[in-house]
mmCIF file of C-alpha atoms in Angstrom:
data_model
loop_
_atom_site.group_PDB
_atom_site.id
_atom_site.type_symbol
_atom_site.label_atom_id
_atom_site.label_comp_id
_atom_site.label_asym_id
_atom_site.label_seq_id
_atom_site.Cartn_x
_atom_site.Cartn_y
_atom_site.Cartn_z
ATOM 1 C CA MET A 1 65.850 58.300 87.103
ATOM 2 C CA SER A 2 66.760 58.368 90.492
ATOM 3 C CA PHE A 3 69.265 61.052 91.732
ATOM 4 C CA PRO A 4 72.228 58.579 92.562
ATOM 5 C CA LEU A 5 72.041 57.401 88.841
ATOM 6 C CA ILE A 6 71.930 60.812 87.539
ATOM 7 C CA ARG A 7 75.087 61.605 89.700
ATOM 8 C CA SER A 8 76.824 58.771 88.788
ATOM 9 C CA ALA A 9 76.106 59.321 85.056
ATOM 10 C CA LEU A 10 77.144 62.953 85.401
ATOM 11 C CA LEU A 11 80.457 61.774 87.337
ATOM 12 C CA ALA A 12 81.275 59.390 84.441
ATOM 13 C CA VAL A 13 80.794 61.938 81.977
ATOM 14 C CA ALA A 14 83.046 64.576 83.883
ATOM 15 C CA LEU A 15 85.744 61.754 84.040
ATOM 16 C CA LEU A 16 85.931 60.483 80.560
ATOM 17 C CA PRO A 17 88.905 62.834 79.544
ATOM 18 C CA CYS A 18 90.879 61.596 82.588
ATOM 19 C CA LEU A 19 89.845 58.035 82.339
ATOM 20 C CA ALA A 20 91.107 57.918 78.512
ATOM 21 C CA SER A 21 94.321 59.329 79.320
ATOM 22 C CA ALA A 22 94.476 57.170 82.632
ATOM 23 C CA ALA A 23 94.125 54.088 80.253
ATOM 24 C CA ALA A 24 97.698 54.683 78.620
ATOM 25 C CA THR A 25 100.135 56.962 80.774
ATOM 26 C CA LEU A 26 98.521 58.731 84.103
ATOM 27 C CA SER A 27 100.204 61.836 85.145
ATOM 28 C CA LEU A 28 100.305 63.153 88.820
ATOM 29 C CA GLU A 29 97.979 65.966 87.914
ATOM 30 C CA ALA A 30 95.515 63.712 86.172
ATOM 31 C CA ALA A 31 95.601 61.074 89.178
ATOM 32 C CA LEU A 32 95.007 64.194 91.705
ATOM 33 C CA GLN A 33 91.973 65.332 89.317
ATOM 34 C CA LEU A 34 90.403 61.469 89.278
ATOM 35 C CA ALA A 35 90.982 61.233 93.005
ATOM 36 C CA VAL A 36 89.342 64.571 94.177
ATOM 37 C CA GLN A 37 86.486 64.179 91.789
ATOM 38 C CA ARG A 38 85.683 60.485 92.671
ATOM 39 C CA SER A 39 86.016 60.899 96.532
ATOM 40 C CA ASP A 40 83.114 60.555 98.650
ATOM 41 C CA ALA A 41 85.000 62.342 101.542
ATOM 42 C CA ALA A 42 85.107 65.757 99.312
ATOM 43 C CA ARG A 43 81.151 65.172 98.630
ATOM 44 C CA ALA A 44 80.542 64.621 102.083
ATOM 45 C CA SER A 45 82.865 68.038 102.892
ATOM 46 C CA ARG A 46 80.485 69.748 100.280
ATOM 47 C CA ALA A 47 77.181 68.902 101.934
ATOM 48 C CA GLY A 48 78.593 69.919 104.991
ATOM 49 C CA ILE A 49 79.219 73.505 103.622
ATOM 50 C CA LEU A 50 75.830 73.630 102.064
ATOM 51 C CA GLY A 51 74.094 72.434 105.355
ATOM 52 C CA ALA A 52 76.168 75.220 107.508
ATOM 53 C CA THR A 53 75.187 77.913 104.944
ATOM 54 C CA GLU A 54 71.793 77.121 104.884
ATOM 55 C CA SER A 55 71.618 77.362 108.599
ATOM 56 C CA ALA A 56 73.482 80.527 108.517
ATOM 57 C CA ARG A 57 70.693 82.362 106.193
ATOM 58 C CA ALA A 58 68.490 81.876 109.089
ATOM 59 C CA ALA A 59 70.442 82.565 111.991
ATOM 60 C CA GLY A 60 69.688 86.427 111.877
ATOM 61 C CA GLN A 61 66.087 86.276 111.525
ATOM 62 C CA LEU A 62 63.545 86.656 114.007
ATOM 63 C CA PRO A 63 61.875 83.768 115.629
ATOM 64 C CA ASP A 64 58.402 82.685 114.033
ATOM 65 C CA PRO A 65 55.446 84.664 115.557
ATOM 66 C CA THR A 66 52.919 82.926 117.821
ATOM 67 C CA LEU A 67 49.311 82.565 116.765
ATOM 68 C CA ARG A 68 46.875 82.760 119.926
ATOM 69 C CA VAL A 69 43.268 81.773 119.986
ATOM 70 C CA GLY A 70 41.102 81.297 123.012
ATOM 71 C CA ILE A 71 38.046 81.866 124.869
ATOM 72 C CA ASP A 72 38.168 84.162 127.986
ATOM 73 C CA ASN A 73 35.845 83.984 130.803
ATOM 74 C CA LEU A 74 33.921 80.984 129.942
ATOM 75 C CA PRO A 75 30.956 79.851 132.517
ATOM 76 C CA VAL A 76 31.099 76.482 133.420
ATOM 77 C CA THR A 77 28.571 76.362 136.299
ATOM 78 C CA GLY A 78 24.955 77.529 136.415
ATOM 79 C CA PRO A 79 22.483 77.656 133.580
ATOM 80 C CA ASP A 80 24.689 79.886 131.486
ATOM 81 C CA ARG A 81 27.549 76.994 131.624
ATOM 82 C CA PHE A 82 29.465 76.314 128.407
ATOM 83 C CA SER A 83 27.818 79.293 126.551
ATOM 84 C CA THR A 84 29.824 81.829 124.623
ATOM 85 C CA THR A 85 26.844 84.360 124.000
ATOM 86 C CA ARG A 86 24.867 84.639 127.549
ATOM 87 C CA GLU A 87 27.633 85.949 129.936
ATOM 88 C CA PRO A 88 28.652 89.457 129.202
ATOM 89 C CA MET A 89 32.319 88.833 130.291
ATOM 90 C CA THR A 90 32.810 85.790 127.906
ATOM 91 C CA MET A 91 35.190 86.877 124.994
ATOM 92 C CA LYS A 92 36.356 85.233 121.858
ATOM 93 C CA ARG A 93 40.033 85.904 121.590
ATOM 94 C CA VAL A 94 42.661 85.883 118.592
ATOM 95 C CA GLY A 95 45.740 87.672 118.645
ATOM 96 C CA ILE A 96 49.453 87.242 117.839
ATOM 97 C CA SER A 97 52.925 87.701 119.750
ATOM 98 C CA GLN A 98 56.134 88.163 118.789
ATOM 99 C CA GLU A 99 59.572 87.352 120.289
ATOM 100 C CA TRP A 100 61.720 90.402 119.454
ATOM 101 C CA LEU A 101 65.685 90.123 119.261
ATOM 102 C CA SER A 102 67.685 93.199 119.093
ATOM 103 C CA THR A 103 69.921 93.702 116.116
ATOM 104 C CA ASP A 104 73.103 93.541 118.301
ATOM 105 C CA LYS A 105 71.952 89.938 119.256
ATOM 106 C CA ARG A 106 71.110 88.911 115.890
ATOM 107 C CA ASN A 107 74.303 90.114 114.438
ATOM 108 C CA ALA A 108 76.004 88.306 117.165
ATOM 109 C CA ARG A 109 74.201 84.894 116.002
ATOM 110 C CA GLN A 110 74.796 85.690 112.381
ATOM 111 C CA ALA A 111 78.375 86.132 113.225
ATOM 112 C CA ALA A 112 78.554 82.761 114.993
ATOM 113 C CA ALA A 113 76.934 81.047 112.163
ATOM 114 C CA ASP A 114 79.176 82.455 109.450
ATOM 115 C CA ALA A 115 82.085 81.215 111.636
ATOM 116 C CA THR A 116 80.629 77.814 111.422
ATOM 117 C CA VAL A 117 80.271 78.136 107.575
ATOM 118 C CA GLU A 118 83.984 79.095 107.470
ATOM 119 C CA ARG A 119 85.209 76.171 109.661
ATOM 120 C CA GLU A 120 83.023 73.851 107.427
ATOM 121 C CA THR A 121 84.943 75.062 104.475
ATOM 122 C CA VAL A 122 88.142 74.936 105.920
ATOM 123 C CA GLN A 123 87.347 71.293 106.856
ATOM 124 C CA ALA A 124 86.351 70.525 103.573
ATOM 125 C CA ARG A 125 89.478 72.087 102.107
ATOM 126 C CA ALA A 126 91.392 70.058 104.625
ATOM 127 C CA ALA A 127 89.587 66.804 103.172
ATOM 128 C CA ILE A 128 90.722 67.695 99.734
ATOM 129 C CA ALA A 129 94.216 68.401 100.801
ATOM 130 C CA ASP A 130 94.375 65.011 102.650
ATOM 131 C CA ILE A 131 92.910 63.329 99.384
ATOM 132 C CA ARG A 132 95.742 64.825 97.136
ATOM 133 C CA LEU A 133 98.632 64.315 99.633
ATOM 134 C CA GLN A 134 97.427 60.477 99.970
ATOM 135 C CA THR A 135 97.266 60.234 96.079
ATOM 136 C CA THR A 136 100.453 61.508 95.569
ATOM 137 C CA LEU A 137 102.133 59.362 98.026
ATOM 138 C CA ALA A 138 100.457 56.435 96.440
ATOM 139 C CA TYR A 139 101.774 57.748 93.181
ATOM 140 C CA VAL A 140 105.284 58.061 94.195
ATOM 141 C CA ASP A 141 105.292 54.592 95.526
ATOM 142 C CA ALA A 142 103.856 53.105 92.468
ATOM 143 C CA PHE A 143 106.018 54.904 90.166
ATOM 144 C CA TYR A 144 109.039 53.847 92.117
ATOM 145 C CA ALA A 145 107.901 50.238 92.305
ATOM 146 C CA ALA A 146 107.477 50.027 88.818
ATOM 147 C CA GLU A 147 111.080 51.498 88.312
ATOM 148 C CA THR A 148 112.337 49.020 90.761
ATOM 149 C CA SER A 149 110.664 46.061 89.009
ATOM 150 C CA LYS A 150 112.178 47.008 85.726
ATOM 151 C CA LEU A 151 115.482 47.045 87.110
ATOM 152 C CA ALA A 152 114.862 43.858 88.775
ATOM 153 C CA THR A 153 113.607 42.195 85.519
ATOM 154 C CA ALA A 154 116.878 43.424 83.671
ATOM 155 C CA MET A 155 119.134 41.930 86.317
ATOM 156 C CA GLU A 156 116.843 38.468 85.890
ATOM 157 C CA HIS A 157 117.364 38.550 82.072
ATOM 158 C CA HIS A 158 121.228 38.992 82.762
ATOM 159 C CA ALA A 159 121.086 36.378 84.987
ATOM 160 C CA ARG A 160 119.780 33.914 82.358
ATOM 161 C CA GLU A 161 121.762 34.817 79.456
ATOM 162 C CA GLU A 162 124.873 34.525 81.924
ATOM 163 C CA PHE A 163 123.875 31.009 83.242
ATOM 164 C CA GLU A 164 123.048 29.924 79.683
ATOM 165 C CA ALA A 165 126.228 30.939 78.526
ATOM 166 C CA ALA A 166 128.217 29.330 81.419
ATOM 167 C CA ARG A 167 126.323 26.059 80.665
ATOM 168 C CA ALA A 168 127.413 26.407 77.041
ATOM 169 C CA ARG A 169 130.926 27.147 77.772
ATOM 170 C CA LEU A 170 130.848 23.947 80.299
ATOM 171 C CA ALA A 171 129.842 21.745 77.437
ATOM 172 C CA ALA A 172 132.805 23.091 75.631
ATOM 173 C CA ALA A 173 134.826 22.310 78.799
ATOM 174 C CA ALA A 174 135.869 26.145 78.940
ATOM 175 C CA VAL A 175 134.589 26.482 82.482
ATOM 176 C CA GLY A 176 134.091 24.530 85.285
ATOM 177 C CA SER A 177 130.928 23.034 87.158
ATOM 178 C CA GLN A 178 131.479 25.438 90.216
ATOM 179 C CA GLU A 179 130.851 28.556 88.303
ATOM 180 C CA VAL A 180 127.933 27.305 86.562
ATOM 181 C CA LEU A 181 126.557 26.241 89.662
ATOM 182 C CA ALA A 182 127.099 29.554 91.043
ATOM 183 C CA LEU A 183 125.562 31.065 88.126
ATOM 184 C CA GLY A 184 122.284 29.006 88.516
ATOM 185 C CA VAL A 185 122.224 30.190 92.104
ATOM 186 C CA ALA A 186 122.315 33.622 90.930
ATOM 187 C CA ARG A 187 119.837 33.232 88.361
ATOM 188 C CA GLY A 188 117.513 31.525 90.901
ATOM 189 C CA THR A 189 118.220 34.691 93.150
ATOM 190 C CA ALA A 190 117.673 37.151 90.444
ATOM 191 C CA GLU A 191 114.260 35.623 89.617
ATOM 192 C CA ASP A 192 113.117 35.651 93.068
ATOM 193 C CA GLU A 193 114.059 39.348 93.305
ATOM 194 C CA ALA A 194 112.181 40.020 90.233
ATOM 195 C CA SER A 195 109.248 38.449 91.370
ATOM 196 C CA ASP A 196 109.254 40.214 94.765
ATOM 197 C CA ALA A 197 109.530 43.476 93.080
ATOM 198 C CA LEU A 198 106.741 42.414 90.810
ATOM 199 C CA GLN A 199 104.665 41.917 93.998
ATOM 200 C CA GLN A 200 105.440 45.124 95.619
ATOM 201 C CA GLN A 201 104.820 46.835 92.292
ATOM 202 C CA ASP A 202 101.211 45.193 92.058
ATOM 203 C CA ALA A 203 100.622 46.205 95.603
ATOM 204 C CA ALA A 204 101.625 49.811 95.028
ATOM 205 C CA ARG A 205 99.393 50.105 91.782
ATOM 206 C CA LEU A 206 96.326 48.577 93.846
ATOM 207 C CA ALA A 207 97.180 51.220 96.555
ATOM 208 C CA LEU A 208 97.129 53.976 93.876
ATOM 209 C CA GLN A 209 93.930 52.483 92.250
ATOM 210 C CA ARG A 210 92.076 52.692 95.679
ATOM 211 C CA TRP A 211 92.337 56.725 95.284
ATOM 212 C CA VAL A 212 92.261 57.376 91.200
ATOM 213 C CA GLY A 213 89.789 54.358 90.398
ATOM 214 C CA VAL A 214 91.888 52.794 87.354
ATOM 215 C CA MET A 215 94.910 50.822 86.749
ATOM 216 C CA PRO A 216 96.947 52.817 84.509
ATOM 217 C CA ASP A 217 99.227 51.243 81.919
ATOM 218 C CA ALA A 218 102.093 53.465 83.043
ATOM 219 C CA LEU A 219 102.956 56.279 85.084
ATOM 220 C CA ALA A 220 104.487 59.603 83.895
ATOM 221 C CA PRO A 221 107.778 60.714 85.638
ATOM 222 C CA LEU A 222 107.461 62.975 88.540
ATOM 223 C CA ALA A 223 108.045 66.542 88.245
ATOM 224 C CA GLU A 224 109.279 68.624 91.565
ATOM 225 C CA VAL A 225 106.535 70.683 92.816
ATOM 226 C CA PRO A 226 106.848 73.855 94.547
ATOM 227 C CA VAL A 227 107.308 73.571 98.257
ATOM 228 C CA PRO A 228 105.746 76.608 100.311
ATOM 229 C CA GLY A 229 107.559 78.702 102.996
ATOM 230 C CA GLU A 230 107.617 77.946 106.485
ATOM 231 C CA ASP A 231 104.813 80.769 107.393
ATOM 232 C CA ALA A 232 102.774 79.370 104.301
ATOM 233 C CA TYR A 233 102.932 75.826 105.418
ATOM 234 C CA VAL A 234 102.008 76.480 109.103
ATOM 235 C CA ALA A 235 99.053 78.888 108.216
ATOM 236 C CA GLY A 236 97.877 76.182 105.668
ATOM 237 C CA HIS A 237 98.354 73.291 107.837
ATOM 238 C CA PRO A 238 94.925 71.535 108.186
ATOM 239 C CA THR A 239 95.258 71.207 111.832
ATOM 240 C CA VAL A 240 96.243 74.950 112.515
ATOM 241 C CA ALA A 241 93.516 76.198 110.056
ATOM 242 C CA ALA A 242 90.827 73.955 111.765
ATOM 243 C CA LEU A 243 91.616 75.168 115.017
ATOM 244 C CA GLN A 244 91.897 78.997 113.982
ATOM 245 C CA ARG A 245 88.154 78.305 112.867
ATOM 246 C CA ASP A 246 87.238 76.554 116.263
ATOM 247 C CA LEU A 247 88.747 79.700 117.969
ATOM 248 C CA GLU A 248 86.697 82.031 116.098
ATOM 249 C CA VAL A 249 83.391 79.899 116.596
ATOM 250 C CA ALA A 250 84.175 79.876 120.269
ATOM 251 C CA LYS A 251 84.601 83.637 120.372
ATOM 252 C CA ARG A 252 81.436 84.016 118.224
ATOM 253 C CA ALA A 253 79.578 81.428 120.815
ATOM 254 C CA ALA A 254 80.891 83.446 123.829
ATOM 255 C CA ALA A 255 79.481 86.749 122.117
ATOM 256 C CA VAL A 256 76.260 85.158 121.596
ATOM 257 C CA ALA A 257 75.885 83.864 125.322
ATOM 258 C CA ALA A 258 77.193 87.283 126.538
ATOM 259 C CA SER A 259 74.350 88.896 124.500
ATOM 260 C CA ASN A 260 71.599 86.570 126.353
ATOM 261 C CA ARG A 261 72.102 88.758 129.786
ATOM 262 C CA SER A 262 69.751 91.061 128.049
ATOM 263 C CA PRO A 263 66.696 89.418 127.614
ATOM 264 C CA ASN A 264 64.238 89.249 124.856
ATOM 265 C CA TRP A 265 61.207 90.983 124.832
ATOM 266 C CA THR A 266 57.923 89.804 123.316
ATOM 267 C CA TRP A 267 55.059 91.918 122.404
ATOM 268 C CA GLU A 268 51.342 90.888 121.952
ATOM 269 C CA VAL A 269 48.421 92.259 120.375
ATOM 270 C CA GLY A 270 44.815 90.411 120.501
ATOM 271 C CA TYR A 271 41.305 91.419 119.150
ATOM 272 C CA GLY A 272 38.389 89.877 121.682
ATOM 273 C CA GLN A 273 34.891 89.574 120.478
ATOM 274 C CA ARG A 274 31.736 89.777 122.845
ATOM 275 C CA THR A 275 28.261 89.291 121.959
ATOM 276 C CA GLY A 276 25.916 92.231 122.435
ATOM 277 C CA TYR A 277 28.725 94.245 123.976
ATOM 278 C CA SER A 278 31.682 96.509 122.305
ATOM 279 C CA ASP A 279 34.689 94.262 120.869
ATOM 280 C CA LEU A 280 38.098 94.629 122.801
ATOM 281 C CA VAL A 281 41.744 95.173 121.562
ATOM 282 C CA THR A 282 44.429 94.028 123.889
ATOM 283 C CA PHE A 283 48.261 95.146 123.656
ATOM 284 C CA GLY A 284 50.819 93.834 125.920
ATOM 285 C CA VAL A 285 54.595 93.257 126.370
ATOM 286 C CA SER A 286 56.475 90.514 128.232
ATOM 287 C CA ILE A 287 59.731 91.286 129.709
ATOM 288 C CA PRO A 288 61.903 88.632 131.274
ATOM 289 C CA ILE A 289 63.444 89.574 134.721
ATOM 290 C CA PRO A 290 67.043 88.300 135.318
ATOM 291 C CA VAL A 291 66.875 87.867 139.029
ATOM 292 C CA ALA A 292 70.294 85.919 139.009
ATOM 293 C CA PRO A 293 72.412 86.750 136.070
ATOM 294 C CA ASP A 294 75.490 85.892 137.715
ATOM 295 C CA ALA A 295 74.315 82.587 138.505
ATOM 296 C CA ARG A 296 72.761 81.774 134.765
ATOM 297 C CA GLN A 297 73.816 83.771 132.036
ATOM 298 C CA ASP A 298 77.157 85.005 133.496
ATOM 299 C CA ARG A 299 77.915 81.033 134.182
ATOM 300 C CA ASP A 300 76.959 80.128 130.546
ATOM 301 C CA THR A 301 79.156 83.114 129.042
ATOM 302 C CA ALA A 302 82.063 82.032 131.375
ATOM 303 C CA ALA A 303 81.729 78.602 130.299
ATOM 304 C CA ARG A 304 82.203 79.676 126.500
ATOM 305 C CA LEU A 305 85.046 81.840 127.190
ATOM 306 C CA ALA A 306 86.777 78.820 128.831
ATOM 307 C CA LEU A 307 86.046 76.975 125.626
ATOM 308 C CA ALA A 308 87.615 80.016 123.806
ATOM 309 C CA ASP A 309 90.597 79.907 126.243
ATOM 310 C CA LYS A 310 91.105 75.845 125.440
ATOM 311 C CA ALA A 311 90.704 76.665 121.435
ATOM 312 C CA GLU A 312 93.614 79.305 121.763
ATOM 313 C CA ALA A 313 95.730 76.766 123.690
ATOM 314 C CA ASP A 314 95.302 74.102 121.219
ATOM 315 C CA LEU A 315 95.979 76.460 118.495
ATOM 316 C CA ALA A 316 99.272 77.537 119.867
ATOM 317 C CA GLU A 317 100.134 73.949 120.452
ATOM 318 C CA ALA A 318 99.320 72.839 116.972
ATOM 319 C CA THR A 319 101.247 75.718 115.530
ATOM 320 C CA ARG A 320 104.476 74.725 117.351
ATOM 321 C CA VAL A 321 103.602 71.092 115.939
ATOM 322 C CA ALA A 322 103.426 72.231 112.564
ATOM 323 C CA THR A 323 106.727 74.245 112.725
ATOM 324 C CA THR A 324 108.542 71.450 113.948
ATOM 325 C CA GLN A 325 106.914 69.205 111.269
ATOM 326 C CA TYR A 326 107.767 71.644 108.601
ATOM 327 C CA GLN A 327 111.592 72.023 109.640
ATOM 328 C CA THR A 328 112.127 68.041 110.000
ATOM 329 C CA LEU A 329 110.663 67.690 106.527
ATOM 330 C CA GLN A 330 112.872 70.680 105.081
ATOM 331 C CA SER A 331 115.906 68.667 106.919
ATOM 332 C CA ASP A 332 114.998 65.327 105.597
ATOM 333 C CA ALA A 333 114.688 66.899 102.079
ATOM 334 C CA ARG A 334 118.154 68.536 102.414
ATOM 335 C CA ARG A 335 119.713 65.674 103.730
ATOM 336 C CA LEU A 336 118.453 63.289 100.931
ATOM 337 C CA ARG A 337 119.464 65.580 98.068
ATOM 338 C CA GLU A 338 122.825 65.748 99.565
ATOM 339 C CA ARG A 339 122.870 61.616 100.107
ATOM 340 C CA ILE A 340 121.552 61.201 96.530
ATOM 341 C CA GLU A 341 124.468 63.311 94.799
ATOM 342 C CA ARG A 342 127.084 61.746 97.161
ATOM 343 C CA TYR A 343 125.466 58.552 96.130
ATOM 344 C CA ARG A 344 125.813 58.893 92.678
ATOM 345 C CA ALA A 345 129.454 60.334 92.715
ATOM 346 C CA SER A 346 130.621 57.660 94.863
ATOM 347 C CA VAL A 347 129.050 54.613 94.676
ATOM 348 C CA LEU A 348 126.937 54.456 91.446
ATOM 349 C CA ALA A 349 129.476 55.914 89.152
ATOM 350 C CA THR A 350 132.078 53.630 90.535
ATOM 351 C CA ALA A 351 129.952 50.458 90.553
ATOM 352 C CA ALA A 352 129.216 51.300 86.701
ATOM 353 C CA GLN A 353 132.851 51.527 86.106
ATOM 354 C CA ARG A 354 133.513 48.212 87.795
ATOM 355 C CA SER A 355 130.820 46.475 85.484
ATOM 356 C CA SER A 356 132.635 48.090 82.560
ATOM 357 C CA ALA A 357 135.879 46.750 83.969
ATOM 358 C CA ALA A 358 134.470 43.425 84.522
ATOM 359 C CA MET A 359 132.772 43.459 81.238
ATOM 360 C CA ALA A 360 136.233 43.923 79.588
ATOM 361 C CA ALA A 361 138.002 41.393 81.421
ATOM 362 C CA TYR A 362 135.635 38.669 80.323
ATOM 363 C CA ARG A 363 135.916 39.567 76.923
ATOM 364 C CA SER A 364 139.523 39.110 77.175
ATOM 365 C CA ASN A 365 139.272 35.981 78.901
ATOM 366 C CA GLN A 366 140.629 37.419 82.238
ATOM 367 C CA ALA A 367 137.335 37.279 84.105
ATOM 368 C CA THR A 368 134.771 34.721 84.785
ATOM 369 C CA LEU A 369 130.992 35.064 83.972
ATOM 370 C CA ALA A 370 130.364 34.653 87.735
ATOM 371 C CA THR A 371 132.645 37.926 88.397
ATOM 372 C CA LEU A 372 130.677 39.440 85.583
ATOM 373 C CA PHE A 373 127.513 39.029 86.859
ATOM 374 C CA GLU A 374 128.748 39.838 90.714
ATOM 375 C CA SER A 375 129.620 43.362 89.293
ATOM 376 C CA ARG A 376 126.380 43.693 87.585
ATOM 377 C CA HIS A 377 124.562 42.777 90.688
ATOM 378 C CA ALA A 378 126.372 45.266 92.643
ATOM 379 C CA GLU A 379 125.629 47.782 90.316
ATOM 380 C CA ALA A 380 121.829 46.893 89.927
ATOM 381 C CA GLU A 381 122.005 46.921 94.044
ATOM 382 C CA ALA A 382 123.402 50.465 93.765
ATOM 383 C CA GLN A 383 120.535 51.618 91.397
ATOM 384 C CA ARG A 384 118.072 50.324 93.996
ATOM 385 C CA LYS A 385 119.498 52.070 96.751
ATOM 386 C CA LEU A 386 119.294 55.252 94.536
ATOM 387 C CA LEU A 387 115.649 54.450 93.467
ATOM 388 C CA ALA A 388 114.994 54.112 97.279
ATOM 389 C CA LEU A 389 116.672 57.579 98.231
ATOM 390 C CA GLN A 390 114.925 58.918 95.295
ATOM 391 C CA ARG A 391 111.488 57.854 96.404
ATOM 392 C CA ASP A 392 111.897 59.048 99.989
ATOM 393 C CA LEU A 393 112.858 62.451 98.770
ATOM 394 C CA ALA A 394 109.638 62.521 96.577
ATOM 395 C CA ARG A 395 107.711 61.501 99.599
ATOM 396 C CA THR A 396 109.117 64.208 101.789
ATOM 397 C CA LEU A 397 108.659 66.778 99.065
ATOM 398 C CA ALA A 398 105.064 65.456 98.594
ATOM 399 C CA GLN A 399 104.392 66.130 102.155
ATOM 400 C CA LEU A 400 105.626 69.621 102.179
ATOM 401 C CA ALA A 401 103.795 70.622 99.059
ATOM 402 C CA PHE A 402 100.362 68.949 99.410
ATOM 403 C CA ARG A 403 99.635 68.981 103.136
ATOM 404 C CA PRO A 404 98.557 72.497 103.367
ATOM 405 C CA ILE A 405 95.172 73.361 102.602
ATOM 406 C CA ALA A 406 96.281 76.364 100.912
ATOM 407 C CA PHE A 407 97.428 74.300 97.942
ATOM 408 C CA ALA A 408 94.092 72.559 97.718
ATOM 409 C CA ASP A 409 91.300 73.030 95.307
ATOM 410 C CA GLU A 410 88.683 75.374 96.284
ATOM 411 C CA VAL A 411 85.737 74.092 97.492
ATOM 412 C CA ALA A 412 82.168 75.266 96.574
ATOM 413 C CA PRO A 413 78.997 73.884 97.994
#
């Protein structure tokens, strides 16, 4: 069996509990688990961590030794040409050389590799945080689209009942044709609104299915998630966290470049064999001479330091942007809560009272069916507006809670 098939089978087994629950009612936590487990972006991020980790394990090692084999002083003219035994100076040689890096150099390279691993880890956690955020936003949209569709369907049901009642009363000469026609228009409008709400619900469900891979029968109500403070949000913001690691990588790379000002020595040992004469052993050390370090090594170090300065400036800018983003989202959440409370008290409660009064008036033959439908429709519109406000608040809180990578799942290669 091929590796992709094995992986697909294992993933299917791991997702069985979530898929079983999703078939009936899907909760937000189950949706997040499904989205992370089936995401190829998360798998790619884990592969990036694994690659950086494997590279880091070799970063502090010495280079491979070099095997040297050759023949010295081989005659190419005269009667002894190409003979390895007649000329006393001819020597068969075998040896080994090794480039030597100082401990400080190897430590600098190891630190740079470790910083790269940390950066890959942050990028992986940022990818998972984004998956969780996008899944939550899709879940919020799908949940409130379903609630809006239920409301529109109820209004369509009321419109049909009132239209049929008006037709019956018209047959009994209890109402005029104008009222029946008005209720017929209202029924058609309610049917179109219900169809539009159902269309929006289908689109939202498909958007959620893109992340979780299943089409649930229903979605569980949303519970308010904990929101981090400003410092935690800014520190865990994906852009800020990634740039912090970029800065660390740039600093470590500059340290590696600075260490290159001290050249690497290479030692060599060889054994020479001569026919009829004593064999020879050779020892040697090669030391590069930096004749113009200010024009070569120092330039490379300056370039790396400039990149570190750039990363530091980018980090400062990203921190300001993340701070402003947090303050804006918090302000939006506060305003939306105030609007919801005010809307419930001043609009929704009044609309419900108006519907009750219209129903009482209709039962006592003091109001028409059209008046009753108008009051019910106004109440439904108020409820629809309240759902829109609640959806906006839920989306705002989701961005506060799920954008920081501190709230993402841990990633292990």
